[in-house]
Amino acid sequence: MSAESSGPGPETGPEPGSETGSPQPGPLCPEHGQALSWFCCSERRPVCAACAGLDGRCQGHRIRRAEERAEELRNKIVDQCERLQLQSATITKYVADVLPGKNQRAVSRASAARELVIQRLGLVRSLCESEEQRLLEQVHGEEERAHQSILTQRVHWAEALQKLDTIRTSLVDMLTHLDDLQLIQKEQEIFERTEEAEGILDPQESEKLNFNEKCTRSPLLSQLWATAVLWSLSGMEDVRIDERTVSPFLQLSEDRRTLTFHAKKSKAWADGPERFDHWPNALATTSFQAGLHAWVVNVQNSGAYKVGVASGQLPRKGSGSDSRLGYNAFSWVFSRYDQEFRFSHDGQHEPLDLLRCPSQLGVLLDLQAQELLFYEPASGTVLHTHHASFPGPLFPVFAVADQTISIIH
């Protein structure tokens, strides 16, 4: 075997227990008292010739001369120092040449970003101010129109009252002062006066006299308002399902936020007056009577669902339209069936042409403005807006006929 693999032999080193040449300075082997002139690669430590010999403790180990190992380490140190020097030069160059440029570009890009923010928000602000001015002028114009219509009606009915008073006075005068013959001779005049009075009709309700709130309808305002509400609300409503209302076709999760459809009726739900016994519906526990409210429903897993609000008067029993969401006067819902979307209320169904299926559906209920709005939270896109005189209180309502929907908290 070589000296590197089996230890020193007669030609590569001294026999165990002997040393050649002048004594070597430095530490000695604690076991044999000889110079540590060899290196055991297996134990990674310096050893003496006796340790490295055929009967030594390092027999069969990979053995090298200590000076060779030291030379190898010196070469490694030299290589490492050269690498460190190159690394130091690279870092120095990076600090001197690259970082100043990075800093300048960061300052420049930050300035451009500020300008972009100012420019875009300035455009939004300008657009808001322009839309505000347009809508306020529209409101003022509608107010003036309604006011002018009322004034015209006042003049018209004042003239009608005066005319009726004149006719009545004339008829009373005839009745009081004319004898039979004179009264007969006035028959034509009496007929004309009577006919004239009958031509004055009683006042009728007219929408022209009412302020038309549609003048404030603006897709831009709805979009901006919905976005602002989403950003300003510190948290969505903590909406949970009332398990007493859950249809036997639905399974309710433990946190009462997830509804899962099952084609077969479950016997887990005991029947009660609050429970929907046919349609796969469920009401929330919370009701709203005033203010602004918002909640979001995860609908990405379902191809058939309804989300909206319903009055507490909504019937719960039977397979008729009375308890079917969107088919009665007590429910207002956004619905999906396969790839068809629509808004439904009181049997009236308005198709909605959506570019894509929303994975989440947001609901905004503004009871002060009497407005129900459905939107896509991811993009802030308003999907549908409905205005109505909602009877209170209103409950969030849900239906699912395919897989699962979940209220997001």
PDB file of N, CA and C in Angstrom, residues 11-84:
ATOM      1  N   GLU A  11      10.722   2.980   3.572  1.00  0.00           N
ATOM      2  CA  GLU A  11      11.235   3.957   2.632  1.00  0.00           C
ATOM      3  C   GLU A  11      10.575   5.316   2.783  1.00  0.00           C
ATOM      4  N   THR A  12       9.455   5.401   3.434  1.00  0.00           N
ATOM      5  CA  THR A  12       8.738   6.669   3.510  1.00  0.00           C
ATOM      6  C   THR A  12       8.798   7.302   4.870  1.00  0.00           C
ATOM      7  N   GLY A  13       9.279   6.589   5.895  1.00  0.00           N
ATOM      8  CA  GLY A  13       9.344   7.170   7.222  1.00  0.00           C
ATOM      9  C   GLY A  13      10.022   6.232   8.181  1.00  0.00           C
ATOM     10  N   PRO A  14      10.248   6.655   9.379  1.00  0.00           N
ATOM     11  CA  PRO A  14      10.929   5.821  10.353  1.00  0.00           C
ATOM     12  C   PRO A  14      10.054   4.699  10.844  1.00  0.00           C
ATOM     13  N   GLU A  15      10.676   3.644  11.316  1.00  0.00           N
ATOM     14  CA  GLU A  15       9.942   2.558  11.932  1.00  0.00           C
ATOM     15  C   GLU A  15       9.331   3.041  13.227  1.00  0.00           C
ATOM     16  N   PRO A  16       8.242   2.436  13.660  1.00  0.00           N
ATOM     17  CA  PRO A  16       7.651   2.849  14.922  1.00  0.00           C
ATOM     18  C   PRO A  16       8.668   2.765  16.040  1.00  0.00           C
ATOM     19  N   GLY A  17       8.731   3.762  16.857  1.00  0.00           N
ATOM     20  CA  GLY A  17       9.601   3.814  18.019  1.00  0.00           C
ATOM     21  C   GLY A  17      10.941   4.455  17.735  1.00  0.00           C
ATOM     22  N   SER A  18      11.187   4.883  16.484  1.00  0.00           N
ATOM     23  CA  SER A  18      12.474   5.515  16.176  1.00  0.00           C
ATOM     24  C   SER A  18      12.262   6.810  15.435  1.00  0.00           C
ATOM     25  N   GLU A  19      13.200   7.707  15.479  1.00  0.00           N
ATOM     26  CA  GLU A  19      13.158   8.975  14.789  1.00  0.00           C
ATOM     27  C   GLU A  19      14.474   9.146  14.046  1.00  0.00           C
ATOM     28  N   THR A  20      14.476   9.737  12.897  1.00  0.00           N
ATOM     29  CA  THR A  20      15.691  10.024  12.133  1.00  0.00           C
ATOM     30  C   THR A  20      15.899  11.513  12.074  1.00  0.00           C
ATOM     31  N   GLY A  21      17.125  11.892  11.870  1.00  0.00           N
ATOM     32  CA  GLY A  21      17.423  13.308  11.755  1.00  0.00           C
ATOM     33  C   GLY A  21      17.447  13.966  13.104  1.00  0.00           C
ATOM     34  N   SER A  22      17.557  15.269  13.085  1.00  0.00           N
ATOM     35  CA  SER A  22      17.599  16.066  14.313  1.00  0.00           C
ATOM     36  C   SER A  22      16.219  16.110  14.925  1.00  0.00           C
ATOM     37  N   PRO A  23      16.164  16.273  16.226  1.00  0.00           N
ATOM     38  CA  PRO A  23      14.837  16.324  16.880  1.00  0.00           C
ATOM     39  C   PRO A  23      13.990  17.461  16.320  1.00  0.00           C
ATOM     40  N   GLN A  24      12.681  17.181  16.115  1.00  0.00           N
ATOM     41  CA  GLN A  24      11.739  18.172  15.576  1.00  0.00           C
ATOM     42  C   GLN A  24      11.158  18.994  16.718  1.00  0.00           C
ATOM     43  N   PRO A  25      11.219  20.298  16.590  1.00  0.00           N
ATOM     44  CA  PRO A  25      10.613  21.141  17.628  1.00  0.00           C
ATOM     45  C   PRO A  25       9.093  21.042  17.588  1.00  0.00           C
ATOM     46  N   GLY A  26       8.433  21.439  18.634  1.00  0.00           N
ATOM     47  CA  GLY A  26       6.989  21.474  18.685  1.00  0.00           C
ATOM     48  C   GLY A  26       6.429  20.413  19.591  1.00  0.00           C
ATOM     49  N   PRO A  27       5.109  20.303  19.646  1.00  0.00           N
ATOM     50  CA  PRO A  27       4.445  19.339  20.538  1.00  0.00           C
ATOM     51  C   PRO A  27       4.820  17.911  20.180  1.00  0.00           C
ATOM     52  N   LEU A  28       4.862  17.054  21.193  1.00  0.00           N
ATOM     53  CA  LEU A  28       5.160  15.641  20.995  1.00  0.00           C
ATOM     54  C   LEU A  28       3.911  14.800  21.234  1.00  0.00           C
ATOM     55  N   CYS A  29       3.935  13.589  20.698  1.00  0.00           N
ATOM     56  CA  CYS A  29       2.819  12.673  20.889  1.00  0.00           C
ATOM     57  C   CYS A  29       2.716  12.318  22.372  1.00  0.00           C
ATOM     58  N   PRO A  30       1.577  12.519  22.998  1.00  0.00           N
ATOM     59  CA  PRO A  30       1.450  12.230  24.425  1.00  0.00           C
ATOM     60  C   PRO A  30       1.594  10.744  24.730  1.00  0.00           C
ATOM     61  N   GLU A  31       1.395   9.886  23.694  1.00  0.00           N
ATOM     62  CA  GLU A  31       1.461   8.436  23.932  1.00  0.00           C
ATOM     63  C   GLU A  31       2.876   7.895  23.745  1.00  0.00           C
ATOM     64  N   HIS A  32       3.577   8.422  22.691  1.00  0.00           N
ATOM     65  CA  HIS A  32       4.879   7.878  22.357  1.00  0.00           C
ATOM     66  C   HIS A  32       6.014   8.864  22.563  1.00  0.00           C
ATOM     67  N   GLY A  33       5.716  10.121  22.830  1.00  0.00           N
ATOM     68  CA  GLY A  33       6.745  11.129  23.048  1.00  0.00           C
ATOM     69  C   GLY A  33       7.531  11.461  21.816  1.00  0.00           C
ATOM     70  N   GLN A  34       7.022  11.148  20.629  1.00  0.00           N
ATOM     71  CA  GLN A  34       7.691  11.447  19.365  1.00  0.00           C
ATOM     72  C   GLN A  34       7.058  12.670  18.701  1.00  0.00           C
ATOM     73  N   ALA A  35       7.767  13.225  17.748  1.00  0.00           N
ATOM     74  CA  ALA A  35       7.274  14.419  17.037  1.00  0.00           C
ATOM     75  C   ALA A  35       6.019  14.078  16.238  1.00  0.00           C
ATOM     76  N   LEU A  36       5.131  15.025  16.178  1.00  0.00           N
ATOM     77  CA  LEU A  36       3.877  14.839  15.414  1.00  0.00           C
ATOM     78  C   LEU A  36       4.136  15.206  13.962  1.00  0.00           C
ATOM     79  N   SER A  37       4.802  14.319  13.255  1.00  0.00           N
ATOM     80  CA  SER A  37       5.229  14.613  11.878  1.00  0.00           C
ATOM     81  C   SER A  37       4.312  14.012  10.821  1.00  0.00           C
ATOM     82  N   TRP A  38       3.240  13.390  11.242  1.00  0.00           N
ATOM     83  CA  TRP A  38       2.274  12.780  10.329  1.00  0.00           C
ATOM     84  C   TRP A  38       0.870  13.314  10.628  1.00  0.00           C
ATOM     85  N   PHE A  39      -0.028  13.140   9.627  1.00  0.00           N
ATOM     86  CA  PHE A  39      -1.422  13.624   9.774  1.00  0.00           C
ATOM     87  C   PHE A  39      -2.370  12.494   9.424  1.00  0.00           C
ATOM     88  N   CYS A  40      -3.246  12.153  10.361  1.00  0.00           N
ATOM     89  CA  CYS A  40      -4.267  11.108  10.118  1.00  0.00           C
ATOM     90  C   CYS A  40      -5.502  11.765   9.521  1.00  0.00           C
ATOM     91  N   CYS A  41      -5.772  11.454   8.267  1.00  0.00           N
ATOM     92  CA  CYS A  41      -6.929  12.057   7.580  1.00  0.00           C
ATOM     93  C   CYS A  41      -8.252  11.523   8.126  1.00  0.00           C
ATOM     94  N   SER A  42      -8.242  10.280   8.634  1.00  0.00           N
ATOM     95  CA  SER A  42      -9.484   9.692   9.148  1.00  0.00           C
ATOM     96  C   SER A  42      -9.916  10.374  10.434  1.00  0.00           C
ATOM     97  N   GLU A  43      -8.899  10.615  11.331  1.00  0.00           N
ATOM     98  CA  GLU A  43      -9.228  11.254  12.603  1.00  0.00           C
ATOM     99  C   GLU A  43      -9.010  12.758  12.546  1.00  0.00           C
ATOM    100  N   ARG A  44      -8.434  13.238  11.441  1.00  0.00           N
ATOM    101  CA  ARG A  44      -8.202  14.660  11.196  1.00  0.00           C
ATOM    102  C   ARG A  44      -7.426  15.291  12.352  1.00  0.00           C
ATOM    103  N   ARG A  45      -6.249  14.687  12.641  1.00  0.00           N
ATOM    104  CA  ARG A  45      -5.364  15.233  13.680  1.00  0.00           C
ATOM    105  C   ARG A  45      -3.933  14.779  13.403  1.00  0.00           C
ATOM    106  N   PRO A  46      -2.943  15.553  13.893  1.00  0.00           N
ATOM    107  CA  PRO A  46      -1.543  15.146  13.718  1.00  0.00           C
ATOM    108  C   PRO A  46      -1.188  13.984  14.644  1.00  0.00           C
ATOM    109  N   VAL A  47      -0.342  13.057  14.127  1.00  0.00           N
ATOM    110  CA  VAL A  47       0.100  11.892  14.905  1.00  0.00           C
ATOM    111  C   VAL A  47       1.595  11.697  14.691  1.00  0.00           C
ATOM    112  N   CYS A  48       2.188  10.824  15.536  1.00  0.00           N
ATOM    113  CA  CYS A  48       3.619  10.520  15.395  1.00  0.00           C
ATOM    114  C   CYS A  48       3.807   9.296  14.502  1.00  0.00           C
ATOM    115  N   ALA A  49       5.069   8.960  14.233  1.00  0.00           N
ATOM    116  CA  ALA A  49       5.363   7.809  13.369  1.00  0.00           C
ATOM    117  C   ALA A  49       4.880   6.515  13.988  1.00  0.00           C
ATOM    118  N   ALA A  50       4.931   6.430  15.328  1.00  0.00           N
ATOM    119  CA  ALA A  50       4.484   5.202  15.994  1.00  0.00           C
ATOM    120  C   ALA A  50       2.970   5.030  15.858  1.00  0.00           C
ATOM    121  N   CYS A  51       2.262   6.103  15.972  1.00  0.00           N
ATOM    122  CA  CYS A  51       0.787   6.034  15.812  1.00  0.00           C
ATOM    123  C   CYS A  51       0.423   5.621  14.402  1.00  0.00           C
ATOM    124  N   ALA A  52       1.261   6.084  13.427  1.00  0.00           N
ATOM    125  CA  ALA A  52       0.962   5.815  12.024  1.00  0.00           C
ATOM    126  C   ALA A  52       1.534   4.501  11.537  1.00  0.00           C
ATOM    127  N   GLY A  53       2.326   3.818  12.354  1.00  0.00           N
ATOM    128  CA  GLY A  53       2.954   2.576  11.936  1.00  0.00           C
ATOM    129  C   GLY A  53       1.988   1.419  11.851  1.00  0.00           C
ATOM    130  N   LEU A  54       2.577   0.224  11.527  1.00  0.00           N
ATOM    131  CA  LEU A  54       1.731  -0.942  11.309  1.00  0.00           C
ATOM    132  C   LEU A  54       1.010  -1.389  12.565  1.00  0.00           C
ATOM    133  N   ASP A  55       1.611  -1.110  13.731  1.00  0.00           N
ATOM    134  CA  ASP A  55       0.967  -1.511  14.980  1.00  0.00           C
ATOM    135  C   ASP A  55       0.353  -0.333  15.729  1.00  0.00           C
ATOM    136  N   GLY A  56       0.346   0.818  15.092  1.00  0.00           N
ATOM    137  CA  GLY A  56      -0.157   2.017  15.764  1.00  0.00           C
ATOM    138  C   GLY A  56      -1.681   2.102  15.759  1.00  0.00           C
ATOM    139  N   ARG A  57      -2.175   3.076  16.464  1.00  0.00           N
ATOM    140  CA  ARG A  57      -3.620   3.243  16.597  1.00  0.00           C
ATOM    141  C   ARG A  57      -4.282   3.685  15.289  1.00  0.00           C
ATOM    142  N   CYS A  58      -3.441   4.223  14.361  1.00  0.00           N
ATOM    143  CA  CYS A  58      -4.001   4.691  13.088  1.00  0.00           C
ATOM    144  C   CYS A  58      -3.797   3.690  11.966  1.00  0.00           C
ATOM    145  N   GLN A  59      -3.566   2.441  12.324  1.00  0.00           N
ATOM    146  CA  GLN A  59      -3.381   1.396  11.321  1.00  0.00           C
ATOM    147  C   GLN A  59      -4.628   1.321  10.423  1.00  0.00           C
ATOM    148  N   GLY A  60      -4.398   1.304   9.111  1.00  0.00           N
ATOM    149  CA  GLY A  60      -5.487   1.228   8.146  1.00  0.00           C
ATOM    150  C   GLY A  60      -6.102   2.578   7.808  1.00  0.00           C
ATOM    151  N   HIS A  61      -5.672   3.633   8.541  1.00  0.00           N
ATOM    152  CA  HIS A  61      -6.192   4.968   8.240  1.00  0.00           C
ATOM    153  C   HIS A  61      -5.441   5.592   7.069  1.00  0.00           C
ATOM    154  N   ARG A  62      -6.010   6.610   6.534  1.00  0.00           N
ATOM    155  CA  ARG A  62      -5.339   7.359   5.463  1.00  0.00           C
ATOM    156  C   ARG A  62      -4.377   8.341   6.137  1.00  0.00           C
ATOM    157  N   ILE A  63      -3.048   8.137   5.874  1.00  0.00           N
ATOM    158  CA  ILE A  63      -1.992   8.894   6.550  1.00  0.00           C
ATOM    159  C   ILE A  63      -1.240   9.749   5.530  1.00  0.00           C
ATOM    160  N   ARG A  64      -0.915  10.983   5.927  1.00  0.00           N
ATOM    161  CA  ARG A  64      -0.115  11.877   5.088  1.00  0.00           C
ATOM    162  C   ARG A  64       0.947  12.528   5.971  1.00  0.00           C
ATOM    163  N   ARG A  65       2.021  12.973   5.317  1.00  0.00           N
ATOM    164  CA  ARG A  65       3.023  13.716   6.063  1.00  0.00           C
ATOM    165  C   ARG A  65       2.428  15.056   6.512  1.00  0.00           C
ATOM    166  N   ALA A  66       2.794  15.471   7.724  1.00  0.00           N
ATOM    167  CA  ALA A  66       2.248  16.714   8.274  1.00  0.00           C
ATOM    168  C   ALA A  66       2.621  17.914   7.423  1.00  0.00           C
ATOM    169  N   GLU A  67       3.875  17.886   6.865  1.00  0.00           N
ATOM    170  CA  GLU A  67       4.313  19.024   6.072  1.00  0.00           C
ATOM    171  C   GLU A  67       3.508  19.139   4.773  1.00  0.00           C
ATOM    172  N   GLU A  68       3.090  17.969   4.196  1.00  0.00           N
ATOM    173  CA  GLU A  68       2.266  18.009   2.987  1.00  0.00           C
ATOM    174  C   GLU A  68       0.881  18.592   3.297  1.00  0.00           C
ATOM    175  N   ARG A  69       0.350  18.135   4.436  1.00  0.00           N
ATOM    176  CA  ARG A  69      -0.958  18.661   4.839  1.00  0.00           C
ATOM    177  C   ARG A  69      -0.879  20.166   5.110  1.00  0.00           C
ATOM    178  N   ALA A  70       0.210  20.578   5.756  1.00  0.00           N
ATOM    179  CA  ALA A  70       0.383  22.004   6.041  1.00  0.00           C
ATOM    180  C   ALA A  70       0.516  22.803   4.757  1.00  0.00           C
ATOM    181  N   GLU A  71       1.269  22.239   3.772  1.00  0.00           N
ATOM    182  CA  GLU A  71       1.432  22.926   2.497  1.00  0.00           C
ATOM    183  C   GLU A  71       0.087  23.064   1.769  1.00  0.00           C
ATOM    184  N   GLU A  72      -0.680  22.002   1.858  1.00  0.00           N
ATOM    185  CA  GLU A  72      -2.017  22.044   1.242  1.00  0.00           C
ATOM    186  C   GLU A  72      -2.879  23.142   1.876  1.00  0.00           C
ATOM    187  N   LEU A  73      -2.824  23.215   3.220  1.00  0.00           N
ATOM    188  CA  LEU A  73      -3.592  24.246   3.908  1.00  0.00           C
ATOM    189  C   LEU A  73      -3.097  25.649   3.566  1.00  0.00           C
ATOM    190  N   ARG A  74      -1.727  25.772   3.439  1.00  0.00           N
ATOM    191  CA  ARG A  74      -1.197  27.080   3.053  1.00  0.00           C
ATOM    192  C   ARG A  74      -1.725  27.502   1.684  1.00  0.00           C
ATOM    193  N   ASN A  75      -1.731  26.537   0.753  1.00  0.00           N
ATOM    194  CA  ASN A  75      -2.274  26.849  -0.586  1.00  0.00           C
ATOM    195  C   ASN A  75      -3.750  27.257  -0.519  1.00  0.00           C
ATOM    196  N   LYS A  76      -4.515  26.562   0.326  1.00  0.00           N
ATOM    197  CA  LYS A  76      -5.927  26.911   0.482  1.00  0.00           C
ATOM    198  C   LYS A  76      -6.088  28.313   1.053  1.00  0.00           C
ATOM    199  N   ILE A  77      -5.205  28.639   2.032  1.00  0.00           N
ATOM    200  CA  ILE A  77      -5.274  29.977   2.629  1.00  0.00           C
ATOM    201  C   ILE A  77      -4.951  31.041   1.585  1.00  0.00           C
ATOM    202  N   VAL A  78      -3.913  30.746   0.778  1.00  0.00           N
ATOM    203  CA  VAL A  78      -3.560  31.699  -0.279  1.00  0.00           C
ATOM    204  C   VAL A  78      -4.728  31.893  -1.240  1.00  0.00           C
ATOM    205  N   ASP A  79      -5.334  30.762  -1.651  1.00  0.00           N
ATOM    206  CA  ASP A  79      -6.499  30.858  -2.558  1.00  0.00           C
ATOM    207  C   ASP A  79      -7.637  31.641  -1.911  1.00  0.00           C
ATOM    208  N   GLN A  80      -7.877  31.370  -0.637  1.00  0.00           N
ATOM    209  CA  GLN A  80      -8.958  32.058   0.063  1.00  0.00           C
ATOM    210  C   GLN A  80      -8.682  33.558   0.173  1.00  0.00           C
ATOM    211  N   CYS A  81      -7.409  33.886   0.462  1.00  0.00           N
ATOM    212  CA  CYS A  81      -7.051  35.313   0.553  1.00  0.00           C
ATOM    213  C   CYS A  81      -7.249  36.014  -0.783  1.00  0.00           C
ATOM    214  N   GLU A  82      -6.891  35.302  -1.868  1.00  0.00           N
ATOM    215  CA  GLU A  82      -7.104  35.890  -3.196  1.00  0.00           C
ATOM    216  C   GLU A  82      -8.592  36.103  -3.473  1.00  0.00           C
ATOM    217  N   ARG A  83      -9.383  35.085  -3.080  1.00  0.00           N
ATOM    218  CA  ARG A  83     -10.844  35.235  -3.260  1.00  0.00           C
ATOM    219  C   ARG A  83     -11.390  36.380  -2.414  1.00  0.00           C
ATOM    220  N   LEU A  84     -10.905  36.479  -1.186  1.00  0.00           N
ATOM    221  CA  LEU A  84     -11.358  37.567  -0.315  1.00  0.00           C
ATOM    222  C   LEU A  84     -10.965  38.930  -0.880  1.00  0.00           C
TER     223      LEU A  84
END
